[in-house]
Short mmCIF file of C-alpha atoms and ligand atoms in Angstrom, two decimals:
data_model
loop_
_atom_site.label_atom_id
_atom_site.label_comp_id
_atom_site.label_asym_id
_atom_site.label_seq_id
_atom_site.Cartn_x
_atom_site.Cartn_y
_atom_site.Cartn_z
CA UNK A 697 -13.91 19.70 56.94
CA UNK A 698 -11.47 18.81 54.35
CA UNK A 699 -10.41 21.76 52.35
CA UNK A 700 -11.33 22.13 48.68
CA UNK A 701 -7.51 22.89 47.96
CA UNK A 702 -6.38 19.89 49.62
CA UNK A 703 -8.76 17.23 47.36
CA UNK A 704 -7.14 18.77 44.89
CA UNK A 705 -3.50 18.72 45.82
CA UNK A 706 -4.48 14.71 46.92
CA UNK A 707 -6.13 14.19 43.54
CA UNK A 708 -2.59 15.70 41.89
CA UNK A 709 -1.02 13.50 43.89
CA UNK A 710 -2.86 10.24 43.20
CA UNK A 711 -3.12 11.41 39.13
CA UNK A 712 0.66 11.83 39.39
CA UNK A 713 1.45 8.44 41.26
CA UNK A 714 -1.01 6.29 38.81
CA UNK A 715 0.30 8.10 35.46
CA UNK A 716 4.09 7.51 36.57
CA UNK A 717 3.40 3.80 37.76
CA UNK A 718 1.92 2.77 34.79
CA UNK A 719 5.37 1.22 33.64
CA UNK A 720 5.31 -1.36 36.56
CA UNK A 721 4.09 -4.96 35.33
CA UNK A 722 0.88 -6.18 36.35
CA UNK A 723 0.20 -9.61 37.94
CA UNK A 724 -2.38 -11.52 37.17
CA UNK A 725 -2.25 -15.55 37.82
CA UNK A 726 0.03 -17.75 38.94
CA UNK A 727 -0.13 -22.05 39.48
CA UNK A 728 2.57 -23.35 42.19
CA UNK A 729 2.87 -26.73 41.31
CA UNK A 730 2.55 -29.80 43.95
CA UNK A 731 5.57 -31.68 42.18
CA UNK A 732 7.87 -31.05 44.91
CA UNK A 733 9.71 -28.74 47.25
CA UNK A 734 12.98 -27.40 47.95
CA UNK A 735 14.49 -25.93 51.15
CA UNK A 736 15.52 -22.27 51.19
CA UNK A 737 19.27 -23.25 51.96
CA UNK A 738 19.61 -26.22 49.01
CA UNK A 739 21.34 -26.14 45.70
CA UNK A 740 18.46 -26.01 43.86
CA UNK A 741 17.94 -22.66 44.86
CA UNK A 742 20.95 -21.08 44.63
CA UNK A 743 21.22 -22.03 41.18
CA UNK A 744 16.97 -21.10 40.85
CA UNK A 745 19.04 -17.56 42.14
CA UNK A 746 21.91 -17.66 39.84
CA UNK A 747 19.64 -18.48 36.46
CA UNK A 748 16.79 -15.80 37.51
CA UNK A 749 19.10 -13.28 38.33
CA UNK A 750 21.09 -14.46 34.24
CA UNK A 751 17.63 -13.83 32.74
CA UNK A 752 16.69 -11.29 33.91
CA UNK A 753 19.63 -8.95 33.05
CA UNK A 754 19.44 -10.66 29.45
CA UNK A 755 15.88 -10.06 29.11
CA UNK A 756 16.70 -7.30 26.87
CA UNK A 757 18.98 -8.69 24.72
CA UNK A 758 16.77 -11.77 24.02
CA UNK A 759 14.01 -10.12 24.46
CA UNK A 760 10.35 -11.49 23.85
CA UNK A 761 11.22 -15.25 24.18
CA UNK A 762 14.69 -16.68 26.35
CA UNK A 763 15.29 -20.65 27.95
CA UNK A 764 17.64 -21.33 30.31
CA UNK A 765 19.05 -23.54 32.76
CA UNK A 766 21.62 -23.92 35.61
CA UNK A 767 22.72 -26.56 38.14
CA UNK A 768 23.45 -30.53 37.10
CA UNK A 769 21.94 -33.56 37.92
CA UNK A 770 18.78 -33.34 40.85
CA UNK A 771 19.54 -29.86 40.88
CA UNK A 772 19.13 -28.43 37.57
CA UNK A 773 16.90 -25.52 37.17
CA UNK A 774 14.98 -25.41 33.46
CA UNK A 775 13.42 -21.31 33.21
CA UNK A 776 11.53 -19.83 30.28
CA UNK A 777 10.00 -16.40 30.00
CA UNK A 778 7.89 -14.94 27.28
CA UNK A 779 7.20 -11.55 26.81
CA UNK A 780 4.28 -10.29 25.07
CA UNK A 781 4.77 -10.01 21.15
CA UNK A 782 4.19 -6.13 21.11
CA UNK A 783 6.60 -5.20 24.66
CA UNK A 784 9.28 -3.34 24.30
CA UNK A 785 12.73 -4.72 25.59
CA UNK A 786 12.31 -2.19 28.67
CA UNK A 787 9.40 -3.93 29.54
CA UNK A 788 10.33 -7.15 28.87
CA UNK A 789 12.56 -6.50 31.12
CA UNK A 790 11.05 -4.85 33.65
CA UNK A 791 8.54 -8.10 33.46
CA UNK A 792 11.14 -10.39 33.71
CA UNK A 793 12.82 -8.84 37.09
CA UNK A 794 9.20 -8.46 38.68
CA UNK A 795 7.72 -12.36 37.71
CA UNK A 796 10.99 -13.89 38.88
CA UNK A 797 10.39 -12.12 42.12
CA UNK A 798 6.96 -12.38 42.33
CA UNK A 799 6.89 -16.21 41.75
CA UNK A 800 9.44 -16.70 44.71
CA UNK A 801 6.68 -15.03 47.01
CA UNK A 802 4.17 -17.01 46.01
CA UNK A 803 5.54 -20.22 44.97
CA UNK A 804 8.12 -19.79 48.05
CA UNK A 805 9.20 -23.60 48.29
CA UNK A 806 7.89 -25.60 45.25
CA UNK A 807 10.35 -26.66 42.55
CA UNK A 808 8.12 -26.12 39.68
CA UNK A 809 5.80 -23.45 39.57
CA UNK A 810 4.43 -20.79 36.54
CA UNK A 811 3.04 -17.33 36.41
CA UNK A 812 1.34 -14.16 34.31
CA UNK A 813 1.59 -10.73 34.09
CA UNK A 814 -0.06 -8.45 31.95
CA UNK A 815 3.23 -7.63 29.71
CA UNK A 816 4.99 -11.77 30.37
CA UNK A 817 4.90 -15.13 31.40
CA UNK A 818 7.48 -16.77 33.28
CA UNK A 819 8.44 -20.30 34.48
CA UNK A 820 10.60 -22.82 36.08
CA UNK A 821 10.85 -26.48 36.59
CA UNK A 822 13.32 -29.26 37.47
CA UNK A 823 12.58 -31.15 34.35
CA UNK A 824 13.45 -29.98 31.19
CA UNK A 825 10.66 -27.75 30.09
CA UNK A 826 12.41 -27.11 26.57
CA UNK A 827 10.56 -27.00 22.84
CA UNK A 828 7.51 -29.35 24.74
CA UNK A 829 4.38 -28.15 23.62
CA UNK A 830 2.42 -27.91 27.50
CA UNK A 831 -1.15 -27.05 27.58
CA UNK A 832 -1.84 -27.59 31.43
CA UNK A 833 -2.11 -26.79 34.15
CA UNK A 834 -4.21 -23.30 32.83
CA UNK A 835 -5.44 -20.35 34.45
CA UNK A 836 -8.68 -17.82 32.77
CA UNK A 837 -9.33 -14.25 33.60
CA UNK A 838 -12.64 -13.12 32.80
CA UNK A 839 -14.39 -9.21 32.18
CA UNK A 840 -17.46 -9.78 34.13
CA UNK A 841 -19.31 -7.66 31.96
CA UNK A 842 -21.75 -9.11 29.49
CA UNK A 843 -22.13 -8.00 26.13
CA UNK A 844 -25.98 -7.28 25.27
CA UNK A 845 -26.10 -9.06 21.97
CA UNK A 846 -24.23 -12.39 22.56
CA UNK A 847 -25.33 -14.06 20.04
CA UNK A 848 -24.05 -11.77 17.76
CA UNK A 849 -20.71 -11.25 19.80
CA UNK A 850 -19.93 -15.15 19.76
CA UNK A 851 -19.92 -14.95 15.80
CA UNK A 852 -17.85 -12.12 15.74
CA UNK A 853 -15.36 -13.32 18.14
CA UNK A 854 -15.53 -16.83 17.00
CA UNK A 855 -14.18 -15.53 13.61
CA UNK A 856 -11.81 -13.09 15.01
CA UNK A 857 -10.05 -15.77 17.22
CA UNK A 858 -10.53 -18.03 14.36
CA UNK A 859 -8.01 -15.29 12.39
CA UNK A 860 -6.00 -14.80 15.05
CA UNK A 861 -5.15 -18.49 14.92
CA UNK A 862 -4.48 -18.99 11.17
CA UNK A 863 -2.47 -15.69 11.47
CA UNK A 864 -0.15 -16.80 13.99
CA UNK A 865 0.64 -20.32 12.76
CA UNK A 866 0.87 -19.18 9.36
CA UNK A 867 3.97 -17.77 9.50
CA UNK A 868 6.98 -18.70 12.02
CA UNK A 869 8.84 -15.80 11.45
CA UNK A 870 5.94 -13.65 13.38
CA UNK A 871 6.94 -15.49 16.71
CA UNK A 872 3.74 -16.84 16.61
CA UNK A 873 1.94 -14.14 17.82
CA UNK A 874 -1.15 -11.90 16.24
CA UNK A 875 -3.09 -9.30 17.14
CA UNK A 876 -6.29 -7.82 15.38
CA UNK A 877 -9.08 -6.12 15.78
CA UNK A 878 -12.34 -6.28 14.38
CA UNK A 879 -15.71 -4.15 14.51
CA UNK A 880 -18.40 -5.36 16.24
CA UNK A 881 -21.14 -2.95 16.18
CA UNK A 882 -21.53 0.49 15.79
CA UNK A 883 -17.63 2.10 16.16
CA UNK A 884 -17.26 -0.89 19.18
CA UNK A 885 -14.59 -3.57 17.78
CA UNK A 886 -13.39 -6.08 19.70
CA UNK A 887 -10.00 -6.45 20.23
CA UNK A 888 -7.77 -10.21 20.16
CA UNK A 889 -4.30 -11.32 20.68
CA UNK A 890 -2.63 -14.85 20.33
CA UNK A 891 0.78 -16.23 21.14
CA UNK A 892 2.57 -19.10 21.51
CA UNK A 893 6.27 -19.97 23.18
CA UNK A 894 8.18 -19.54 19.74
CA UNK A 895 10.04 -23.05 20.98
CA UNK A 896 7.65 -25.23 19.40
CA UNK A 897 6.44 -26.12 16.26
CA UNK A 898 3.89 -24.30 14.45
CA UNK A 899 1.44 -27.55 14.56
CA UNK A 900 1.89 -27.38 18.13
CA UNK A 901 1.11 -23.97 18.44
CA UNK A 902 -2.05 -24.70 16.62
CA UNK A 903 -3.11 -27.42 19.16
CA UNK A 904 -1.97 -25.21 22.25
CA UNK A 905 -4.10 -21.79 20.79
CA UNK A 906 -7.43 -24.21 19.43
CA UNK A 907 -7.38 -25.54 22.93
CA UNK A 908 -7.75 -22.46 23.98
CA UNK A 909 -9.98 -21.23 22.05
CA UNK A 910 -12.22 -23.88 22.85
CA UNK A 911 -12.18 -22.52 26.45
CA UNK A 912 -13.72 -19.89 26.08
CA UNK A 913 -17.45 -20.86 25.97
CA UNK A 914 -17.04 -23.27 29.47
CA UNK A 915 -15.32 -20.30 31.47
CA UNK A 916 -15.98 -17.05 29.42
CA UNK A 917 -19.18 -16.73 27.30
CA UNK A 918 -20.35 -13.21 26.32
CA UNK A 919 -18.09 -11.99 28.36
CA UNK A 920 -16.79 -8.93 27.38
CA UNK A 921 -13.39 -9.86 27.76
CA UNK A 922 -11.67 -12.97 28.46
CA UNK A 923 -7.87 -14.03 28.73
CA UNK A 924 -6.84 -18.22 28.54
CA UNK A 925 -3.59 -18.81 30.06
CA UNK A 926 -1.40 -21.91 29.20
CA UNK A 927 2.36 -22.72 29.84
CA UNK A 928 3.02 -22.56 25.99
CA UNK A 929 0.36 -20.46 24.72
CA UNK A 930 -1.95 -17.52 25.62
CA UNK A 931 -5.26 -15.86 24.10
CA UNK A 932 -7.02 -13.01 25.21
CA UNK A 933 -9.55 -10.32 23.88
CA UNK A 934 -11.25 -7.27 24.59
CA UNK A 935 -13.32 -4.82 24.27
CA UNK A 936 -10.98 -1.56 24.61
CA UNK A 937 -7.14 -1.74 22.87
CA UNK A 938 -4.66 -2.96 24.91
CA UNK A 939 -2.08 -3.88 22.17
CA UNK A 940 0.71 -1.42 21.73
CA UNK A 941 0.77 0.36 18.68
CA UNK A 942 4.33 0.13 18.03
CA UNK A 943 4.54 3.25 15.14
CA UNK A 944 1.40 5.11 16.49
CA UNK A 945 -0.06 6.38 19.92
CA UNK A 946 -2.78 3.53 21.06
CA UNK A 947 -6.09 5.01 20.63
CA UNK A 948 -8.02 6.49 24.48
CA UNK A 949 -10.87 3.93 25.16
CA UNK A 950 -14.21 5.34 25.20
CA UNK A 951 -15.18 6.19 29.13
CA UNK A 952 -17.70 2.43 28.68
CA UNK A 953 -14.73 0.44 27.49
CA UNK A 954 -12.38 2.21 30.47
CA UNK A 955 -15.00 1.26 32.52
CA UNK A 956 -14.32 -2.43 31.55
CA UNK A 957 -11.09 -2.11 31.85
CA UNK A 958 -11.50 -0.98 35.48
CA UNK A 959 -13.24 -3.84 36.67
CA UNK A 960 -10.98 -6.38 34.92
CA UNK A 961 -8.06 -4.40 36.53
CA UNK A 962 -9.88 -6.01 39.79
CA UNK A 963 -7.03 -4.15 42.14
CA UNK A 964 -6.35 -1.51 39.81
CA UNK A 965 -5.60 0.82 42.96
CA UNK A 966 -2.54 -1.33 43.06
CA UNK A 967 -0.85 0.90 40.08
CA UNK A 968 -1.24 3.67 42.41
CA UNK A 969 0.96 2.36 45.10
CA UNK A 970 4.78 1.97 45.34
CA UNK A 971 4.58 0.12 48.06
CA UNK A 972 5.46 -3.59 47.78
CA UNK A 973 4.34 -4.57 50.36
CA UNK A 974 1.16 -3.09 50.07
CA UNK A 975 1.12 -4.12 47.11
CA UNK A 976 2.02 -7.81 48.08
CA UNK A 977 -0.62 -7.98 50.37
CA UNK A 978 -3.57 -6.33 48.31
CA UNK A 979 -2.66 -8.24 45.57
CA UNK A 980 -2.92 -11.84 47.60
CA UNK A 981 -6.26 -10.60 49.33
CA UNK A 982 -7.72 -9.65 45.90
CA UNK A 983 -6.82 -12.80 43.75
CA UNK A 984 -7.33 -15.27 46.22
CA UNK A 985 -3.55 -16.06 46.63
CA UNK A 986 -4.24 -19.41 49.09
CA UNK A 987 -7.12 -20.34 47.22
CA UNK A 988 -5.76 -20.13 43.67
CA UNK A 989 -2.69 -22.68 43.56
CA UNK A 990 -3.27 -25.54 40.87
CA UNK A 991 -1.99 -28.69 41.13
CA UNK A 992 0.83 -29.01 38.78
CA UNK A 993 -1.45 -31.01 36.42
CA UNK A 994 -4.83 -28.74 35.26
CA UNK A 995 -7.23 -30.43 37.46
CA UNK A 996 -9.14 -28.32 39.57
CA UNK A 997 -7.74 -24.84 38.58
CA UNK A 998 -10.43 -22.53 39.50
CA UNK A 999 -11.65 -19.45 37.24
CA UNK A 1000 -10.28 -16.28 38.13
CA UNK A 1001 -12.62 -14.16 40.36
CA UNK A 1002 -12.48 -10.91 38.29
C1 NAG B 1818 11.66 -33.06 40.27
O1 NAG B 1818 11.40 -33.06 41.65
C2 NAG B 1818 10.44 -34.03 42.06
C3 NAG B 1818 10.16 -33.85 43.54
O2 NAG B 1818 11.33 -33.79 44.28
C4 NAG B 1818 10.98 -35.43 41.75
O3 NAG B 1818 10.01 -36.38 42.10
C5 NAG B 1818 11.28 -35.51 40.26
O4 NAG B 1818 11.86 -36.78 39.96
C6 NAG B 1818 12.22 -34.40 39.85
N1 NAG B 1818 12.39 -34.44 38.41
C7 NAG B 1818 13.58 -34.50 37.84
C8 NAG B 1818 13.58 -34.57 36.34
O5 NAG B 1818 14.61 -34.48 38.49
C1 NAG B 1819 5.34 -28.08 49.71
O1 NAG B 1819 5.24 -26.86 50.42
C2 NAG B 1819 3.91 -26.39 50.56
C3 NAG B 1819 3.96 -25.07 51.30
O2 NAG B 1819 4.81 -24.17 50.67
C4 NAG B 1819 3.08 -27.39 51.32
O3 NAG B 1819 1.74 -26.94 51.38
C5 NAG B 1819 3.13 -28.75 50.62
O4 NAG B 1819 2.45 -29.70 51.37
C6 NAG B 1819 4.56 -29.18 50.42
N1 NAG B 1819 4.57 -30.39 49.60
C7 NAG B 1819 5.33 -31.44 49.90
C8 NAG B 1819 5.23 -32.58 48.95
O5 NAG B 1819 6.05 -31.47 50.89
C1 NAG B 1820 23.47 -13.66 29.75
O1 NAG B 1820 24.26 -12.99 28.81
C2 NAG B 1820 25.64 -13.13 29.05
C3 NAG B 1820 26.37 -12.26 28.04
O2 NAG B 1820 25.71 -12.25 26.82
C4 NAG B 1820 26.03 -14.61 28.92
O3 NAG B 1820 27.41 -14.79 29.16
C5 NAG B 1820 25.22 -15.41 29.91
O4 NAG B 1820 25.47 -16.79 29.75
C6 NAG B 1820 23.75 -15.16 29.71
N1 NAG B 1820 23.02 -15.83 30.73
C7 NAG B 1820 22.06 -16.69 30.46
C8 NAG B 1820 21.37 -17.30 31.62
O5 NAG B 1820 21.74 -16.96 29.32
C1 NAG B 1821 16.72 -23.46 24.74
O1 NAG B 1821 15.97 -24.47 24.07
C2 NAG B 1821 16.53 -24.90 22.86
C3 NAG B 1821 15.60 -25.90 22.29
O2 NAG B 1821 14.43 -25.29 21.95
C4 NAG B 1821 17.90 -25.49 23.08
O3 NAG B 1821 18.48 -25.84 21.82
C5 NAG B 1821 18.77 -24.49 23.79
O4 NAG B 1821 19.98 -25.11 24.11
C6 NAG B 1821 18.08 -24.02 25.06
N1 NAG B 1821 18.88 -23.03 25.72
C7 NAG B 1821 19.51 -23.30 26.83
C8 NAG B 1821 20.28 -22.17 27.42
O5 NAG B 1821 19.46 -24.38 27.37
C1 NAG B 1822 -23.72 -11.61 33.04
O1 NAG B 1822 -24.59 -12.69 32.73
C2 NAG B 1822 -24.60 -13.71 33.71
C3 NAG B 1822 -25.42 -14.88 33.22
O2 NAG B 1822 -26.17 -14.57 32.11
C4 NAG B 1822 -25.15 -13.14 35.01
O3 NAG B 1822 -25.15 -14.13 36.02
C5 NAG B 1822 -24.24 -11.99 35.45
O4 NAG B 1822 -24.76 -11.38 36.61
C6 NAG B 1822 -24.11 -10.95 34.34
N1 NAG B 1822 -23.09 -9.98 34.75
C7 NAG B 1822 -23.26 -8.66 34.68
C8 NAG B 1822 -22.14 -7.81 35.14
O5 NAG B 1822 -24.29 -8.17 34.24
C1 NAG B 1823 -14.54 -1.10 10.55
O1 NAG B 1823 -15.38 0.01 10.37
C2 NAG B 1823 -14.73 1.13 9.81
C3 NAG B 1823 -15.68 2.32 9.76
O2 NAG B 1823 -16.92 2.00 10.26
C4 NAG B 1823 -14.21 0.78 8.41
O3 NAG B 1823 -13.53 1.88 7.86
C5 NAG B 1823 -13.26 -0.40 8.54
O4 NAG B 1823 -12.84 -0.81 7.25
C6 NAG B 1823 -13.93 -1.56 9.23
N1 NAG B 1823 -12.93 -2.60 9.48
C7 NAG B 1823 -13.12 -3.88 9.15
C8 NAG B 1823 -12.01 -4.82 9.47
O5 NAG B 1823 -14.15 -4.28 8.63
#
């Protein structure tokens, strides 16, 4: 029989490893693109080495938005990363150093490839991938929870994403990126974010984030939460906050909403280990690593299985 004490020294233990983890950036999608390879030994990736390891030690002092290239000719690398609007340089940073690595595991040979995390986006090409408005290939993540009154919660997202998009191409000095909330019924809101690459224009921006928006009833309808990913915009809401409240603490979500937030962590466990390669491994068994690369050009990019 397993002692009383020890659950409790093992639920200390797991309590303690979650809370202090909770820094570590979270993956969520990535699209290796089909373009091309390189070999592990070529010029292309020593300077793909060179510019990633650049970035990510400026990813602080550039913080949410940095481009950047090394090599010449056939071997010129083209890297962008975007941080969420509301991270902090720390974890900008931290997001940086982890998507830079991450992408080389799963995108191991291919000269173009992109992925998310929770707090950033990040990446690469060998064509110039500079202040060009791209809205493929795209990845969604999806709350499988239903709301009970969809009709209801279309209008009121509708009209908050509708906001969200005015709001964010309204004015450029915002770095294009909203957030707001909105109530929905009783003291539930729903919760919305926008954002687009602050490298193109603001009419761009709108294209990229209506796109997006349009999305939303072919992979997501009355879902409770719902995420579009594109290379130079994202969108996402919710039903719990999951902005950062940059003057004040962000407010606990209700035990239903962490509920949500539980099953659209999918591999939420994976905060809980250290272990990379653990973590590596859960994480490609969970998302469907082998099944989920695109093809470089939006066609057959399937919905996320969360
Ligand atoms: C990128 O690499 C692919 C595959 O090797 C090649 O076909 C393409 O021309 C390259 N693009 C540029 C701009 O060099
Ligand atoms: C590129 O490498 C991947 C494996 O990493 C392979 O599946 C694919 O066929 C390769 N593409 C080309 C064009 O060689
Ligand atoms: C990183 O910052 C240093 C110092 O500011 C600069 O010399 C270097 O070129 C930057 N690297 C990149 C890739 O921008
Ligand atoms: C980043 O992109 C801008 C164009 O948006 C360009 O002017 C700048 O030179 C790029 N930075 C680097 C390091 O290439
Ligand atoms: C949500 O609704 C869809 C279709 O209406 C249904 O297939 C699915 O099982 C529902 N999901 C949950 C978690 O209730
Ligand atoms: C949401 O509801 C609260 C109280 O029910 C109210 O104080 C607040 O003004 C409402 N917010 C909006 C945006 O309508």
């Amino acid at each position: 029989m397993v002692s009383l004490g020890f659950l409790v020294f093992l639920s200390a233990v797991l309590i303690h490893l979650c809370i202090s983890s909770n820094a570590q950036p979270t993956y969520r999608y990535h699209i290796c693109s089909t373009a091309g390879n390189y070999t592990t030994g070529s010029q292309y990736r020593a300077n793909f080495n060179s510019l990633f390891s650049s970035l990510s030690s400026n990813a602080t002092l550039h913080n949410v938005f940095y481009n950047a290239t090394a090599g010449q000719n056939s071997d010129q690398v083209y890297a962008i990363y975007l941080c969420r609007g509301d991270a902090s340089p720390d974890v900008c940073r931290d997001c940086v150093s982890a998507s830079s690595q991450e992408i080389l595991l799963r995108c191991p040979n291919q000269k173009e490839a992109i992925i998310w995390f929770d707090e950033c986006m990040f990446r690469y090409s060998n064509r110039s991938i500079f202040a060009t408005m791209e809205d493929t290939p795209f990845g969604f993540l999806k709350n499988p929870n239903n709301y009970s009154d969809p009709v209801q919660f279309k209008q009121i997202r509708e009209d908050l994403l509708e906001r969200l998009v005015t709001k964010a191409i309204s004015d450029s000095s915002t770095g294009m990126f909203a957030t707001r909330e909105t109530n929905f019924s009783g003291n539930l809101k729903i919760y919305g974010m926008v954002q687009c690459t602050p490298d193109i224009s603001l009419s761009d921006c709108n294209i990229c984030l209506r796109g997006s928006v349009a999305e939303i009833p072919n992979c997501c309808e009355g879902k409770k939460g719902a995420r579009v990913l594109k290379p130079s915009c994202n969108i996402r809401y919710e039903s719990f906050p999951f902005i950062e409240q940059k003057a004040t603490a962000p407010a606990s979500p209700t035990i239903s909403d962490r509920e949500d937030m539980t099953s659209l962590d999918a591999s939420i466990q994976r905060r809980c280990f250290s272990w990379k390669v653990a973590l590596t491994m859960m994480t490609r068994r969970e998302m469907g690593y082998d099944r989920h690369s695109g093809d470089g050009k939006g066609n057959d990019v399937p919905y996320h299985p969360i």
